[in-house]
Amino acid sequence: MPETMRAVRITEHGGPEALELAEVPLPVPQAGEVLVRVGAVALNNTDLWTRQGAYGRPGDPKALSGWRGAIDFPRIQGADVAGRIVAVGADADESLVGRRVVVDPAIYDSDGPDAQPVGLMGSERDGGYAEYVTARTDRVHDATESPLTDEQLASLPTAYGTALGMIERGRLREGETVLVSGASGGVGLAAVQIARARGAKVLAISSGSKIESVREAGAHAVLDRARDVPEQVRDAAPAGVDVALDVVAGELVSDGLPLLREGGRWVVAGALGGYEVAFDVRRLYLHNAQVIGSAMHTPTHFGLLMELARRADVQPVVAATFPLDQAAEAQEELARRGHVGKIVMRP
């Protein structure tokens, strides 16, 4: 094994301008850990400003620091990793070496199957913008038999894990009607694909040139966000919506809650449209409706996601692939938001 590796580190809160390509010591797997040779790493929105900016950029008085406090710099970003195990630490199973795996990037509050995420690889600990990364043995999932490419597998953890967490918490069932906001984004497109695979009728909100791509991903109907969305929902689903999977929030929540059927569930995992929401609370208790918050996934949800990956029940869309030394260019492409699907890097 080499003693050093190439890695892209972020040196302070910021975006592409804060990145540096560096030669750093090869991480050594500790007891109960494995060393993964990164095959592909996918980009996420939080890569653009690190975890502090996930809920408001630095300087915003309502911004939060990392889920577990301040971020340590320099930090190797990259939550979403697929690759092969090349070494194991003490007490780890040697037979793991050589397996193709996907890393669950969540840092959980406990070791139980329903543990809640309180941090993220690439933010609270070093991630996969590198040639190698360490991970706990119970956080690597065997994908050796999956027909998906490394780029597709790397697209899964955060976006598809978040989408599946929303779907599970919203108890979406086969035959129900689901409304997906922000459907051309990473989480939105993942929600479209997983909901379709589950047998739901999928209504997706998108706009412009992205509408056809969202339809190709599996939406039964794509609603133009530039037009009256509630009116389009009523036309497409006269009986109402069973579940909304929402990464936009803002006015969409207050406008959309009346679209829910009796016992409907509105699941929120983002606030692209604004984080302050007003609605008539009678809409909830008179109709047995629920508003549910959903942050990423639990270990149980991630296990379900890996079952989908091994069967290739979903086919992640890879919009572009960059080499590691073009991390800044990859992040700039992500920031332009002209793509549909995931942007991926290969070391």
mmCIF file of C-alpha atoms in Angstrom:
data_model
loop_
_atom_site.group_PDB
_atom_site.id
_atom_site.type_symbol
_atom_site.label_atom_id
_atom_site.label_comp_id
_atom_site.label_asym_id
_atom_site.label_seq_id
_atom_site.Cartn_x
_atom_site.Cartn_y
_atom_site.Cartn_z
ATOM 1 C CA MET A 1 0.000 0.000 0.000
ATOM 2 C CA PRO A 2 1.202 3.550 -0.655
ATOM 3 C CA GLU A 3 1.996 5.823 2.290
ATOM 4 C CA THR A 4 0.234 8.841 0.793
ATOM 5 C CA MET A 5 -2.726 9.569 -1.461
ATOM 6 C CA ARG A 6 -4.182 12.407 -3.502
ATOM 7 C CA ALA A 7 -7.118 14.201 -1.938
ATOM 8 C CA VAL A 8 -9.104 17.377 -2.469
ATOM 9 C CA ARG A 9 -9.570 19.305 0.770
ATOM 10 C CA ILE A 10 -11.701 22.302 1.635
ATOM 11 C CA THR A 11 -9.719 24.773 3.724
ATOM 12 C CA GLU A 12 -12.506 27.001 5.080
ATOM 13 C CA HIS A 13 -16.243 27.558 4.808
ATOM 14 C CA GLY A 14 -16.933 28.340 1.185
ATOM 15 C CA GLY A 15 -17.308 26.734 -2.223
ATOM 16 C CA PRO A 16 -15.000 25.763 -5.094
ATOM 17 C CA GLU A 17 -12.640 28.646 -4.317
ATOM 18 C CA ALA A 18 -11.760 27.028 -0.979
ATOM 19 C CA LEU A 19 -10.598 23.699 -2.462
ATOM 20 C CA GLU A 20 -7.008 22.474 -2.702
ATOM 21 C CA LEU A 21 -5.504 19.343 -4.251
ATOM 22 C CA ALA A 22 -3.011 17.855 -1.795
ATOM 23 C CA GLU A 23 -0.880 14.806 -1.107
ATOM 24 C CA VAL A 24 -1.919 13.544 2.326
ATOM 25 C CA PRO A 25 -1.100 10.512 4.490
ATOM 26 C CA LEU A 26 -2.982 7.355 3.605
ATOM 27 C CA PRO A 27 -5.671 6.816 6.266
ATOM 28 C CA VAL A 28 -5.153 3.722 8.408
ATOM 29 C CA PRO A 29 -8.242 1.657 9.262
ATOM 30 C CA GLN A 30 -8.716 1.388 12.996
ATOM 31 C CA ALA A 31 -10.312 -1.490 14.883
ATOM 32 C CA GLY A 32 -13.646 -2.314 13.299
ATOM 33 C CA GLU A 33 -12.914 -0.261 10.172
ATOM 34 C CA VAL A 34 -12.048 -0.953 6.550
ATOM 35 C CA LEU A 35 -10.042 0.966 3.967
ATOM 36 C CA VAL A 36 -11.949 1.567 0.720
ATOM 37 C CA ARG A 37 -10.286 2.394 -2.591
ATOM 38 C CA VAL A 38 -12.671 5.014 -3.980
ATOM 39 C CA GLY A 39 -14.117 4.047 -7.355
ATOM 40 C CA ALA A 40 -16.461 7.024 -7.594
ATOM 41 C CA VAL A 41 -17.728 9.812 -5.354
ATOM 42 C CA ALA A 42 -20.886 11.819 -6.037
ATOM 43 C CA LEU A 43 -21.365 15.516 -5.279
ATOM 44 C CA ASN A 44 -24.070 16.977 -3.058
ATOM 45 C CA ASN A 45 -25.333 20.512 -2.451
ATOM 46 C CA THR A 46 -23.680 20.641 0.966
ATOM 47 C CA ASP A 47 -20.292 20.191 -0.736
ATOM 48 C CA LEU A 48 -20.630 23.751 -2.000
ATOM 49 C CA TRP A 49 -20.464 25.343 1.435
ATOM 50 C CA THR A 50 -19.883 22.471 3.887
ATOM 51 C CA ARG A 51 -22.330 21.394 6.552
ATOM 52 C CA GLN A 52 -22.482 24.848 8.203
ATOM 53 C CA GLY A 53 -24.252 26.142 5.118
ATOM 54 C CA ALA A 54 -26.751 23.317 4.876
ATOM 55 C CA TYR A 55 -29.272 25.417 6.798
ATOM 56 C CA GLY A 56 -28.116 28.891 5.859
ATOM 57 C CA ARG A 57 -24.800 30.181 4.611
ATOM 58 C CA PRO A 58 -22.141 31.581 6.960
ATOM 59 C CA GLY A 59 -23.074 35.091 8.043
ATOM 60 C CA ASP A 60 -26.767 34.213 8.265
ATOM 61 C CA PRO A 61 -27.717 34.662 11.952
ATOM 62 C CA LYS A 62 -29.965 31.603 11.639
ATOM 63 C CA ALA A 63 -27.209 29.443 10.150
ATOM 64 C CA LEU A 64 -26.130 26.373 12.054
ATOM 65 C CA SER A 65 -22.641 25.018 12.507
ATOM 66 C CA GLY A 66 -22.027 21.331 11.987
ATOM 67 C CA TRP A 67 -24.526 18.934 13.502
ATOM 68 C CA ARG A 68 -21.855 18.097 16.068
ATOM 69 C CA GLY A 69 -20.320 21.555 16.351
ATOM 70 C CA ALA A 70 -17.721 23.439 14.351
ATOM 71 C CA ILE A 71 -16.131 21.867 11.284
ATOM 72 C CA ASP A 72 -12.432 20.993 11.484
ATOM 73 C CA PHE A 73 -10.418 22.344 8.547
ATOM 74 C CA PRO A 74 -8.907 21.272 6.288
ATOM 75 C CA ARG A 75 -11.576 18.652 5.592
ATOM 76 C CA ILE A 76 -11.803 16.078 2.811
ATOM 77 C CA GLN A 77 -15.351 16.361 1.477
ATOM 78 C CA GLY A 78 -17.413 13.689 -0.231
ATOM 79 C CA ALA A 79 -20.257 11.800 1.442
ATOM 80 C CA ASP A 80 -21.218 9.440 -1.364
ATOM 81 C CA VAL A 81 -18.657 6.715 -2.031
ATOM 82 C CA ALA A 82 -18.575 3.463 -3.965
ATOM 83 C CA GLY A 83 -15.412 1.422 -4.258
ATOM 84 C CA ARG A 84 -13.567 -1.725 -3.148
ATOM 85 C CA ILE A 85 -12.267 -2.733 0.243
ATOM 86 C CA VAL A 86 -8.475 -3.070 0.093
ATOM 87 C CA ALA A 87 -7.559 -3.472 3.786
ATOM 88 C CA VAL A 88 -9.174 -4.015 7.182
ATOM 89 C CA GLY A 89 -8.327 -2.900 10.690
ATOM 90 C CA ALA A 90 -8.078 -5.013 13.803
ATOM 91 C CA ASP A 91 -11.113 -7.187 14.580
ATOM 92 C CA ALA A 92 -12.468 -6.752 11.026
ATOM 93 C CA ASP A 93 -13.226 -9.719 8.786
ATOM 94 C CA GLU A 94 -10.374 -10.303 6.315
ATOM 95 C CA SER A 95 -12.842 -11.821 3.842
ATOM 96 C CA LEU A 96 -14.191 -8.306 3.238
ATOM 97 C CA VAL A 97 -11.083 -7.448 1.210
ATOM 98 C CA GLY A 98 -11.917 -7.233 -2.482
ATOM 99 C CA ARG A 99 -15.635 -6.658 -2.050
ATOM 100 C CA ARG A 100 -17.312 -3.887 -4.016
ATOM 101 C CA VAL A 101 -19.170 -1.700 -1.548
ATOM 102 C CA VAL A 102 -21.239 1.410 -0.993
ATOM 103 C CA VAL A 103 -20.570 3.404 2.174
ATOM 104 C CA ASP A 104 -23.434 4.636 4.350
ATOM 105 C CA PRO A 105 -22.227 8.213 4.988
ATOM 106 C CA ALA A 106 -24.415 8.986 7.999
ATOM 107 C CA ILE A 107 -23.008 9.438 11.481
ATOM 108 C CA TYR A 108 -25.766 8.215 13.782
ATOM 109 C CA ASP A 109 -26.772 9.025 17.335
ATOM 110 C CA SER A 110 -26.731 5.354 18.327
ATOM 111 C CA ASP A 111 -26.066 1.886 16.952
ATOM 112 C CA GLY A 112 -29.689 0.764 16.632
ATOM 113 C CA PRO A 113 -31.519 0.025 13.364
ATOM 114 C CA ASP A 114 -33.639 3.162 13.722
ATOM 115 C CA ALA A 115 -30.798 5.500 14.756
ATOM 116 C CA GLN A 116 -31.054 9.104 13.624
ATOM 117 C CA PRO A 117 -28.349 10.911 11.604
ATOM 118 C CA VAL A 118 -26.392 13.583 13.482
ATOM 119 C CA GLY A 119 -23.478 14.056 11.103
ATOM 120 C CA LEU A 120 -22.157 13.182 7.678
ATOM 121 C CA MET A 121 -18.996 11.803 6.166
ATOM 122 C CA GLY A 122 -17.234 14.600 4.314
ATOM 123 C CA SER A 123 -18.400 17.093 6.928
ATOM 124 C CA GLU A 124 -17.978 15.790 10.471
ATOM 125 C CA ARG A 125 -15.289 13.342 9.284
ATOM 126 C CA ASP A 126 -13.150 13.007 6.158
ATOM 127 C CA GLY A 127 -14.909 11.707 3.062
ATOM 128 C CA GLY A 128 -14.339 10.457 -0.445
ATOM 129 C CA TYR A 129 -12.798 13.346 -2.405
ATOM 130 C CA ALA A 130 -9.707 11.151 -2.292
ATOM 131 C CA GLU A 131 -8.186 7.936 -3.545
ATOM 132 C CA TYR A 132 -8.985 6.119 -0.281
ATOM 133 C CA VAL A 133 -11.364 6.520 2.650
ATOM 134 C CA THR A 134 -11.941 4.604 5.891
ATOM 135 C CA ALA A 135 -15.353 3.482 7.107
ATOM 136 C CA ARG A 136 -16.816 1.351 9.872
ATOM 137 C CA THR A 137 -17.412 -2.236 8.843
ATOM 138 C CA ASP A 138 -21.100 -1.931 9.699
ATOM 139 C CA ARG A 139 -21.384 1.084 7.389
ATOM 140 C CA VAL A 140 -20.180 -0.636 4.217
ATOM 141 C CA HIS A 141 -22.743 -2.541 2.165
ATOM 142 C CA ASP A 142 -21.789 -5.244 -0.296
ATOM 143 C CA ALA A 143 -22.711 -4.314 -3.872
ATOM 144 C CA THR A 144 -20.443 -6.831 -5.595
ATOM 145 C CA GLU A 145 -23.312 -8.438 -7.489
ATOM 146 C CA SER A 146 -25.054 -5.196 -8.457
ATOM 147 C CA PRO A 147 -25.185 -4.496 -12.209
ATOM 148 C CA LEU A 148 -24.986 -0.752 -11.465
ATOM 149 C CA THR A 149 -21.756 1.066 -12.310
ATOM 150 C CA ASP A 150 -19.553 2.634 -9.630
ATOM 151 C CA GLU A 151 -20.838 6.037 -10.741
ATOM 152 C CA GLN A 152 -24.445 4.923 -10.291
ATOM 153 C CA LEU A 153 -23.728 3.314 -6.927
ATOM 154 C CA ALA A 154 -21.987 6.471 -5.698
ATOM 155 C CA SER A 155 -25.099 8.445 -6.677
ATOM 156 C CA LEU A 156 -27.206 6.535 -4.148
ATOM 157 C CA PRO A 157 -26.250 7.261 -0.521
ATOM 158 C CA THR A 158 -27.335 10.822 0.274
ATOM 159 C CA ALA A 159 -29.888 11.623 -2.440
ATOM 160 C CA TYR A 160 -31.537 8.215 -2.686
ATOM 161 C CA GLY A 161 -31.112 7.556 1.037
ATOM 162 C CA THR A 162 -32.879 10.840 1.807
ATOM 163 C CA ALA A 163 -35.626 10.055 -0.709
ATOM 164 C CA LEU A 164 -36.170 6.574 0.685
ATOM 165 C CA GLY A 165 -36.222 7.979 4.217
ATOM 166 C CA MET A 166 -39.008 10.329 3.133
ATOM 167 C CA ILE A 167 -40.917 7.507 1.476
ATOM 168 C CA GLU A 168 -40.602 5.228 4.505
ATOM 169 C CA ARG A 169 -41.547 7.930 7.004
ATOM 170 C CA GLY A 170 -44.463 8.891 4.765
ATOM 171 C CA ARG A 171 -45.561 5.229 4.580
ATOM 172 C CA LEU A 172 -46.064 5.373 0.815
ATOM 173 C CA ARG A 173 -47.818 2.259 -0.420
ATOM 174 C CA GLU A 174 -48.376 0.646 -3.786
ATOM 175 C CA GLY A 175 -51.279 2.233 -5.647
ATOM 176 C CA GLU A 176 -51.148 5.552 -3.793
ATOM 177 C CA THR A 177 -50.671 8.928 -5.448
ATOM 178 C CA VAL A 178 -47.516 10.832 -4.562
ATOM 179 C CA LEU A 179 -46.520 14.431 -5.302
ATOM 180 C CA VAL A 180 -42.780 15.121 -5.632
ATOM 181 C CA SER A 181 -41.431 18.674 -5.542
ATOM 182 C CA GLY A 182 -38.017 19.696 -6.870
ATOM 183 C CA ALA A 183 -38.192 16.622 -9.064
ATOM 184 C CA SER A 184 -35.173 17.403 -11.251
ATOM 185 C CA GLY A 185 -32.799 17.666 -8.277
ATOM 186 C CA GLY A 186 -30.873 14.790 -6.743
ATOM 187 C CA VAL A 187 -33.365 13.940 -3.985
ATOM 188 C CA GLY A 188 -36.417 14.765 -6.109
ATOM 189 C CA LEU A 189 -35.374 12.568 -9.025
ATOM 190 C CA ALA A 190 -34.510 9.770 -6.586
ATOM 191 C CA ALA A 191 -37.974 10.097 -5.035
ATOM 192 C CA VAL A 192 -39.582 9.855 -8.469
ATOM 193 C CA GLN A 193 -37.680 6.667 -9.284
ATOM 194 C CA ILE A 194 -38.162 4.932 -5.940
ATOM 195 C CA ALA A 195 -41.857 5.854 -5.710
ATOM 196 C CA ARG A 196 -42.417 4.538 -9.228
ATOM 197 C CA ALA A 197 -40.587 1.316 -8.326
ATOM 198 C CA ARG A 198 -42.865 0.981 -5.298
ATOM 199 C CA GLY A 199 -45.926 1.085 -7.549
ATOM 200 C CA ALA A 200 -47.189 4.586 -6.764
ATOM 201 C CA LYS A 201 -48.721 7.038 -9.214
ATOM 202 C CA VAL A 202 -46.092 9.788 -9.399
ATOM 203 C CA LEU A 203 -46.883 13.468 -9.973
ATOM 204 C CA ALA A 204 -43.659 15.463 -10.226
ATOM 205 C CA ILE A 205 -43.067 19.222 -10.177
ATOM 206 C CA SER A 206 -40.351 20.542 -12.497
ATOM 207 C CA SER A 207 -39.846 23.211 -15.129
ATOM 208 C CA GLY A 208 -38.506 24.089 -18.544
ATOM 209 C CA SER A 209 -36.122 21.773 -20.340
ATOM 210 C CA LYS A 210 -35.965 19.384 -17.364
ATOM 211 C CA ILE A 211 -39.583 18.280 -17.645
ATOM 212 C CA GLU A 212 -38.925 15.570 -20.226
ATOM 213 C CA SER A 213 -36.003 14.144 -18.244
ATOM 214 C CA VAL A 214 -38.197 13.887 -15.149
ATOM 215 C CA ARG A 215 -40.862 12.118 -17.183
ATOM 216 C CA GLU A 216 -38.265 9.684 -18.527
ATOM 217 C CA ALA A 217 -37.173 8.963 -14.953
ATOM 218 C CA GLY A 218 -40.616 7.557 -14.197
ATOM 219 C CA ALA A 219 -43.101 10.329 -13.433
ATOM 220 C CA HIS A 220 -46.619 9.601 -14.650
ATOM 221 C CA ALA A 221 -47.282 13.341 -14.943
ATOM 222 C CA VAL A 222 -44.940 16.330 -14.725
ATOM 223 C CA LEU A 223 -46.380 19.605 -13.473
ATOM 224 C CA ASP A 224 -44.854 22.892 -14.580
ATOM 225 C CA ARG A 225 -43.836 24.900 -11.520
ATOM 226 C CA ALA A 226 -44.137 28.100 -13.585
ATOM 227 C CA ARG A 227 -47.901 27.580 -13.732
ATOM 228 C CA ASP A 228 -50.560 27.172 -11.023
ATOM 229 C CA VAL A 229 -49.339 23.984 -9.309
ATOM 230 C CA PRO A 230 -52.435 23.296 -7.131
ATOM 231 C CA GLU A 231 -54.661 23.568 -10.201
ATOM 232 C CA GLN A 232 -52.446 21.127 -12.099
ATOM 233 C CA VAL A 233 -52.502 18.701 -9.169
ATOM 234 C CA ARG A 234 -56.287 18.811 -9.009
ATOM 235 C CA ASP A 235 -56.473 18.080 -12.739
ATOM 236 C CA ALA A 236 -54.008 15.170 -12.514
ATOM 237 C CA ALA A 237 -55.364 13.723 -9.249
ATOM 238 C CA PRO A 238 -59.003 14.773 -8.728
ATOM 239 C CA ALA A 239 -59.306 12.528 -5.661
ATOM 240 C CA GLY A 240 -56.280 14.137 -4.040
ATOM 241 C CA VAL A 241 -52.755 13.154 -3.080
ATOM 242 C CA ASP A 242 -51.869 10.500 -0.509
ATOM 243 C CA VAL A 243 -48.261 11.560 0.123
ATOM 244 C CA ALA A 244 -46.204 14.638 -0.760
ATOM 245 C CA LEU A 245 -42.407 14.335 -0.847
ATOM 246 C CA ASP A 246 -41.280 17.934 -0.541
ATOM 247 C CA VAL A 247 -37.802 19.470 -0.686
ATOM 248 C CA VAL A 248 -39.123 22.960 -1.494
ATOM 249 C CA ALA A 249 -41.435 23.896 1.426
ATOM 250 C CA GLY A 250 -42.264 27.629 1.599
ATOM 251 C CA GLU A 251 -45.579 28.530 0.033
ATOM 252 C CA LEU A 252 -45.920 25.055 -1.459
ATOM 253 C CA VAL A 253 -46.781 23.648 1.973
ATOM 254 C CA SER A 254 -49.586 26.120 2.690
ATOM 255 C CA ASP A 255 -50.907 25.864 -0.883
ATOM 256 C CA GLY A 256 -50.504 22.098 -1.033
ATOM 257 C CA LEU A 257 -51.897 20.794 2.241
ATOM 258 C CA PRO A 258 -55.522 21.148 1.017
ATOM 259 C CA LEU A 259 -54.579 18.779 -1.836
ATOM 260 C CA LEU A 260 -54.039 15.885 0.571
ATOM 261 C CA ARG A 261 -56.662 13.179 0.852
ATOM 262 C CA GLU A 262 -58.043 12.158 4.240
ATOM 263 C CA GLY A 263 -55.136 10.793 6.260
ATOM 264 C CA GLY A 264 -52.581 12.226 3.828
ATOM 265 C CA ARG A 265 -48.924 12.771 4.736
ATOM 266 C CA TRP A 266 -46.774 15.755 3.774
ATOM 267 C CA VAL A 267 -43.085 14.900 4.202
ATOM 268 C CA VAL A 268 -40.535 17.732 4.225
ATOM 269 C CA ALA A 269 -36.788 17.210 3.710
ATOM 270 C CA GLY A 270 -35.708 20.615 2.425
ATOM 271 C CA ALA A 271 -36.574 24.284 2.258
ATOM 272 C CA LEU A 272 -35.483 25.501 -1.170
ATOM 273 C CA GLY A 273 -38.592 27.685 -1.337
ATOM 274 C CA GLY A 274 -38.276 29.096 2.182
ATOM 275 C CA TYR A 275 -38.197 27.766 5.730
ATOM 276 C CA GLU A 276 -40.994 29.874 7.214
ATOM 277 C CA VAL A 277 -44.397 28.311 6.568
ATOM 278 C CA ALA A 278 -47.937 29.345 7.528
ATOM 279 C CA PHE A 279 -51.018 27.166 7.194
ATOM 280 C CA ASP A 280 -54.421 26.602 8.749
ATOM 281 C CA VAL A 281 -53.857 23.949 11.428
ATOM 282 C CA ARG A 282 -57.438 22.765 11.019
ATOM 283 C CA ARG A 283 -56.270 21.235 7.753
ATOM 284 C CA LEU A 284 -54.386 18.731 9.898
ATOM 285 C CA TYR A 285 -56.717 17.725 12.700
ATOM 286 C CA LEU A 286 -59.987 17.837 10.762
ATOM 287 C CA HIS A 287 -58.572 15.595 8.042
ATOM 288 C CA ASN A 288 -56.194 13.396 10.059
ATOM 289 C CA ALA A 289 -53.342 14.730 7.956
ATOM 290 C CA GLN A 290 -49.701 14.818 9.016
ATOM 291 C CA VAL A 291 -46.686 17.033 8.354
ATOM 292 C CA ILE A 292 -43.528 14.963 8.821
ATOM 293 C CA GLY A 293 -39.920 16.106 8.955
ATOM 294 C CA SER A 294 -37.339 13.803 7.409
ATOM 295 C CA ALA A 295 -33.560 14.191 7.588
ATOM 296 C CA MET A 296 -31.663 11.624 5.529
ATOM 297 C CA HIS A 297 -32.161 7.963 6.446
ATOM 298 C CA THR A 298 -31.825 5.415 9.230
ATOM 299 C CA PRO A 299 -29.634 2.271 9.046
ATOM 300 C CA THR A 300 -32.782 0.291 8.255
ATOM 301 C CA HIS A 301 -33.666 2.623 5.385
ATOM 302 C CA PHE A 302 -30.129 2.362 3.995
ATOM 303 C CA GLY A 303 -30.334 -1.427 4.066
ATOM 304 C CA LEU A 304 -33.533 -1.242 2.017
ATOM 305 C CA LEU A 305 -31.788 1.093 -0.429
ATOM 306 C CA MET A 306 -28.958 -1.387 -0.912
ATOM 307 C CA GLU A 307 -31.480 -4.120 -1.666
ATOM 308 C CA LEU A 308 -32.830 -1.897 -4.449
ATOM 309 C CA ALA A 309 -29.265 -1.347 -5.685
ATOM 310 C CA ARG A 310 -28.396 -5.029 -5.762
ATOM 311 C CA ARG A 311 -31.527 -5.726 -7.821
ATOM 312 C CA ALA A 312 -31.044 -2.530 -9.891
ATOM 313 C CA ASP A 313 -34.678 -1.632 -9.217
ATOM 314 C CA VAL A 314 -33.650 2.001 -9.687
ATOM 315 C CA GLN A 315 -31.190 3.318 -12.268
ATOM 316 C CA PRO A 316 -29.514 6.496 -10.976
ATOM 317 C CA VAL A 317 -29.024 9.125 -13.641
ATOM 318 C CA VAL A 318 -25.406 10.320 -13.925
ATOM 319 C CA ALA A 319 -25.330 13.775 -15.505
ATOM 320 C CA ALA A 320 -21.534 14.206 -15.740
ATOM 321 C CA THR A 321 -18.265 12.668 -14.558
ATOM 322 C CA PHE A 322 -15.092 14.590 -13.639
ATOM 323 C CA PRO A 323 -11.602 13.532 -12.568
ATOM 324 C CA LEU A 324 -10.626 14.276 -8.978
ATOM 325 C CA ASP A 325 -8.272 17.090 -9.935
ATOM 326 C CA GLN A 326 -11.229 18.935 -11.477
ATOM 327 C CA ALA A 327 -13.221 19.031 -8.237
ATOM 328 C CA ALA A 328 -13.647 22.809 -8.430
ATOM 329 C CA GLU A 329 -15.027 22.564 -11.965
ATOM 330 C CA ALA A 330 -17.367 19.782 -10.847
ATOM 331 C CA GLN A 331 -18.683 21.911 -7.987
ATOM 332 C CA GLU A 332 -19.146 24.880 -10.309
ATOM 333 C CA GLU A 333 -21.193 22.670 -12.635
ATOM 334 C CA LEU A 334 -23.262 21.554 -9.653
ATOM 335 C CA ALA A 335 -23.839 25.162 -8.608
ATOM 336 C CA ARG A 336 -25.156 26.101 -12.074
ATOM 337 C CA ARG A 337 -28.034 23.619 -11.605
ATOM 338 C CA GLY A 338 -28.483 23.073 -15.300
ATOM 339 C CA HIS A 339 -28.202 19.292 -15.026
ATOM 340 C CA VAL A 340 -30.610 16.463 -14.224
ATOM 341 C CA GLY A 341 -29.159 13.642 -12.145
ATOM 342 C CA LYS A 342 -25.905 13.351 -10.225
ATOM 343 C CA ILE A 343 -22.446 14.774 -10.854
ATOM 344 C CA VAL A 344 -19.727 12.261 -10.041
ATOM 345 C CA MET A 345 -15.926 12.283 -9.710
ATOM 346 C CA ARG A 346 -13.457 9.442 -10.202
ATOM 347 C CA PRO A 347 -10.023 9.534 -8.525
#
